[in-house]
XYZ file of N, CA and C in Angstrom:
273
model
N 7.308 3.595 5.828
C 6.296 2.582 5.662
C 5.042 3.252 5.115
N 4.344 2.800 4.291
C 3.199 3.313 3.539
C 1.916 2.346 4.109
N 0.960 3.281 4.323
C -0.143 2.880 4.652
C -0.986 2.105 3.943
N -1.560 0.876 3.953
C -2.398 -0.063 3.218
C -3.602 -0.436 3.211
N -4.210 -0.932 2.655
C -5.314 -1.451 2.959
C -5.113 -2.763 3.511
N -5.768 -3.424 4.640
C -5.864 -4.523 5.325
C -6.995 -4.906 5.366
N -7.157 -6.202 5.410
C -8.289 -6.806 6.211
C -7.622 -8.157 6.656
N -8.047 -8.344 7.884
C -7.706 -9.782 8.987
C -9.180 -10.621 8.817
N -8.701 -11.350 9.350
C -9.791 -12.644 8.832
C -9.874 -13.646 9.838
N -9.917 -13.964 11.293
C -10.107 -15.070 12.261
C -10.161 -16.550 11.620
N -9.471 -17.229 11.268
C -10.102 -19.293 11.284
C -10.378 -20.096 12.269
N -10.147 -19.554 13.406
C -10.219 -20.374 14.502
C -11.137 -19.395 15.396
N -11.559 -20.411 16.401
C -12.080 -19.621 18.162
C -11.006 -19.992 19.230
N -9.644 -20.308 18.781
C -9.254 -21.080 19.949
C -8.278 -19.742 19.967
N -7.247 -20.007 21.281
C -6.504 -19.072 21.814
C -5.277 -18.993 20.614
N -4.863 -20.158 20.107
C -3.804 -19.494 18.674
C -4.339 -20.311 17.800
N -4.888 -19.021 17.165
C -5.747 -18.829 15.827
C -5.227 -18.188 14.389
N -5.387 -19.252 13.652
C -4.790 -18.670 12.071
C -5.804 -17.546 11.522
N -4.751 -17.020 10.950
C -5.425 -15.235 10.650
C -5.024 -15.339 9.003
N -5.597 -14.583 8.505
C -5.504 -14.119 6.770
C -5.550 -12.509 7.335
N -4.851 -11.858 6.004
C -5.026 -10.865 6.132
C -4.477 -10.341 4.873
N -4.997 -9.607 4.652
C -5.115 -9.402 2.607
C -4.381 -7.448 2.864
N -3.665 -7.293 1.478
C -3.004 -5.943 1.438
C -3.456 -5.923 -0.543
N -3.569 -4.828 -0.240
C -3.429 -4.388 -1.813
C -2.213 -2.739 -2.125
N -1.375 -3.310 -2.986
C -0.377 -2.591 -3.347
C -0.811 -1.063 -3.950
N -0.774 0.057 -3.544
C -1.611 1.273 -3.665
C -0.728 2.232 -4.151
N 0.529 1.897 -3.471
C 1.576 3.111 -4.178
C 2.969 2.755 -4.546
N 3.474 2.241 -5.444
C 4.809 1.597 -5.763
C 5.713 2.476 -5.520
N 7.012 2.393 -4.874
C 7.947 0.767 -4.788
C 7.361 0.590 -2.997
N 5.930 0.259 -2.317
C 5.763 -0.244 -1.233
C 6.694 -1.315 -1.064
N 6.887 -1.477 0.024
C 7.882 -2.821 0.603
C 7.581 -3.097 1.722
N 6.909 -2.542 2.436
C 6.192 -3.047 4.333
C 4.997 -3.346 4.011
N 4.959 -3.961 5.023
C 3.224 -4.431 5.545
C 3.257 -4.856 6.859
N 2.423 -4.294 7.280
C 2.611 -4.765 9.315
C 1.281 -5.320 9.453
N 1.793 -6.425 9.990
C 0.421 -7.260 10.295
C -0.187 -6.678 11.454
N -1.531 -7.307 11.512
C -1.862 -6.989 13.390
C -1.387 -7.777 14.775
N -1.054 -8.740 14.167
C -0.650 -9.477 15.565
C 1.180 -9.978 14.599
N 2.076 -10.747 15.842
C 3.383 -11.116 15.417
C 3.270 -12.637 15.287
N 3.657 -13.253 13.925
C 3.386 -14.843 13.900
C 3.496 -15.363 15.135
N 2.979 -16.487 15.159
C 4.133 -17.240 16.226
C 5.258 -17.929 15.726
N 5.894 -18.978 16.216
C 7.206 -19.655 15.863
C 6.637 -20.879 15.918
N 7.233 -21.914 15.338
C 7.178 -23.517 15.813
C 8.592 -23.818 16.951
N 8.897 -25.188 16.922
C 9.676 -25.581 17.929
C 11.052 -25.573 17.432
N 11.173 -25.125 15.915
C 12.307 -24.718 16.071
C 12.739 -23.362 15.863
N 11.779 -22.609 15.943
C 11.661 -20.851 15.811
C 11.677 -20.528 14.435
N 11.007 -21.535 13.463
C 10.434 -21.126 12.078
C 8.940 -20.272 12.308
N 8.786 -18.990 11.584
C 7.377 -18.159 11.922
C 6.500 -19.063 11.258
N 5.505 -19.600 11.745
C 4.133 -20.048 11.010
C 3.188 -19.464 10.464
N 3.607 -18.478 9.047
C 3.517 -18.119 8.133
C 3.497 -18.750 6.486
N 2.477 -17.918 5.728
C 2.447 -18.189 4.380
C 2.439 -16.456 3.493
N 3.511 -16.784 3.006
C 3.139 -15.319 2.319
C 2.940 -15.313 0.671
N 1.766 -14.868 0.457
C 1.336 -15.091 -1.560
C 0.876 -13.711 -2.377
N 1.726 -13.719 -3.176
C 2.075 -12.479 -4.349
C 0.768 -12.651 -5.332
N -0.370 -12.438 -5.583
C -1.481 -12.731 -6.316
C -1.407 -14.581 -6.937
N -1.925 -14.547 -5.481
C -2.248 -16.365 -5.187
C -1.222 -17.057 -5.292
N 0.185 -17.037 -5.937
C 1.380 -17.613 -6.026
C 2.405 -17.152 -4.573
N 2.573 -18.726 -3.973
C 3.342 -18.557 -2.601
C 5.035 -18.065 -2.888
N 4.981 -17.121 -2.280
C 6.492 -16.509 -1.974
C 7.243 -17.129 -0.767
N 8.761 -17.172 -0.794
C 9.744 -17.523 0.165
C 9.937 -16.808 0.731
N 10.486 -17.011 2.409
C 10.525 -15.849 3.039
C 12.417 -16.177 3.048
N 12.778 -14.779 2.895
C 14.460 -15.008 3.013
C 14.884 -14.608 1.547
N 13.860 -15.336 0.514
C 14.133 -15.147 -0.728
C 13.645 -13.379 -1.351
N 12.082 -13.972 -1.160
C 11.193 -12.999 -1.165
C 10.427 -11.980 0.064
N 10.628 -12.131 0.929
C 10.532 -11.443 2.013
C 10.943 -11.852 3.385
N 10.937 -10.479 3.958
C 11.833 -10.462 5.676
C 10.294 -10.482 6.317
N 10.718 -11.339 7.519
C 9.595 -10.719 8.998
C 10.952 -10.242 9.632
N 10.362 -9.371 10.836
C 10.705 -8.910 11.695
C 9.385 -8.752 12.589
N 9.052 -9.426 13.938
C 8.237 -9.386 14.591
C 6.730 -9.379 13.363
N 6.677 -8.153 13.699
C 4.651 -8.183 12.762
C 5.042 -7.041 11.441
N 6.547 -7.289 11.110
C 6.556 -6.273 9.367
C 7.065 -7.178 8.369
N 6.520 -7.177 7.593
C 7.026 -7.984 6.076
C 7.773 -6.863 5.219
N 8.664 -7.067 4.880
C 9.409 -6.228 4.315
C 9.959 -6.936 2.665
N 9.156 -6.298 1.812
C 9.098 -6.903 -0.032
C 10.871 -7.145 0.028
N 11.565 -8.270 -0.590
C 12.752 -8.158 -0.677
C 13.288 -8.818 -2.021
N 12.225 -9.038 -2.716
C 12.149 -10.166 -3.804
C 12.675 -8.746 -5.299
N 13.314 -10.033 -6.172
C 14.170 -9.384 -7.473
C 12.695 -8.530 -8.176
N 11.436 -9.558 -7.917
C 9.849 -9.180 -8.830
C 9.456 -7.818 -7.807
N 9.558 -7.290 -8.764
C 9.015 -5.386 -8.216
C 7.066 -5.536 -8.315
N 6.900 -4.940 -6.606
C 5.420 -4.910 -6.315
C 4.904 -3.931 -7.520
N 3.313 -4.193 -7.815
C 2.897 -2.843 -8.562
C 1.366 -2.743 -8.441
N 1.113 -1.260 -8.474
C -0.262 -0.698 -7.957
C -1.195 -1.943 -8.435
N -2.069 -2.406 -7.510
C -3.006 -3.848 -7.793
C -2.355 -4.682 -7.389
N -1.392 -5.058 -7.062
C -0.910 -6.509 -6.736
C -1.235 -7.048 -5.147
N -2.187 -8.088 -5.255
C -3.044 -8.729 -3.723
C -1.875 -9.348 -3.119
N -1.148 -8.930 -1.865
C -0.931 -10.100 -1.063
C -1.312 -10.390 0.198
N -1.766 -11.839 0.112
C -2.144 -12.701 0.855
C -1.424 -13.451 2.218
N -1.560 -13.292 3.339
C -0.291 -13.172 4.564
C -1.283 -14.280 5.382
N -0.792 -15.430 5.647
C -2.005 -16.737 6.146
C -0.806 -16.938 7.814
N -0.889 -16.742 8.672
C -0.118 -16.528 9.800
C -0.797 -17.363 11.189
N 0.160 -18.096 12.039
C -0.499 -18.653 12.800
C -0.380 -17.425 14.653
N -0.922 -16.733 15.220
C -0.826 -15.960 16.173
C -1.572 -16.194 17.342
């Protein structure tokens, strides 16, 4: 796993609060990103997550794995040095 730049971002004051949290791609072929906190789930154990490749929303399954709090790049489009993604998560 390669180390990133992060920043988290609070939207809420309440106890589950939507988070942003921004990565910038620094050393190619990166493929992790570990958030700070682990989504939560809805009621049917979908993560309440958004994940976006320079502002364009990605699929997860298609284009990326969670596992608890790691995103793991899985998409055919290869990351490259500069590329913002955008991780909008409910925790």
């Amino acid at each position: 796993m390669s180390t990133l730049y992060g920043e988290t971002i609070q939207l809420a004051a309440s106890q589950n609060q939507w988070q942003i949290e921004f990565f910038i791609v620094t050393n190619p072929p990166q493929s992790q990103f570990t958030l700070a906190n682990k989504p939560m789930s809805d009621d049917d154990n979908d993560p309440l997550i958004i994940v976006k490749l320079n502002g364009v929303s990605v699929t997860k399954g298609t284009d990326y794995t969670l596992n608890n709090a790691i995103i793991t790049w899985s998409s055919s489009i290869a990351l490259e040095a500069g590329d913002e993604i955008e991780i909008f998560y409910k925790r």
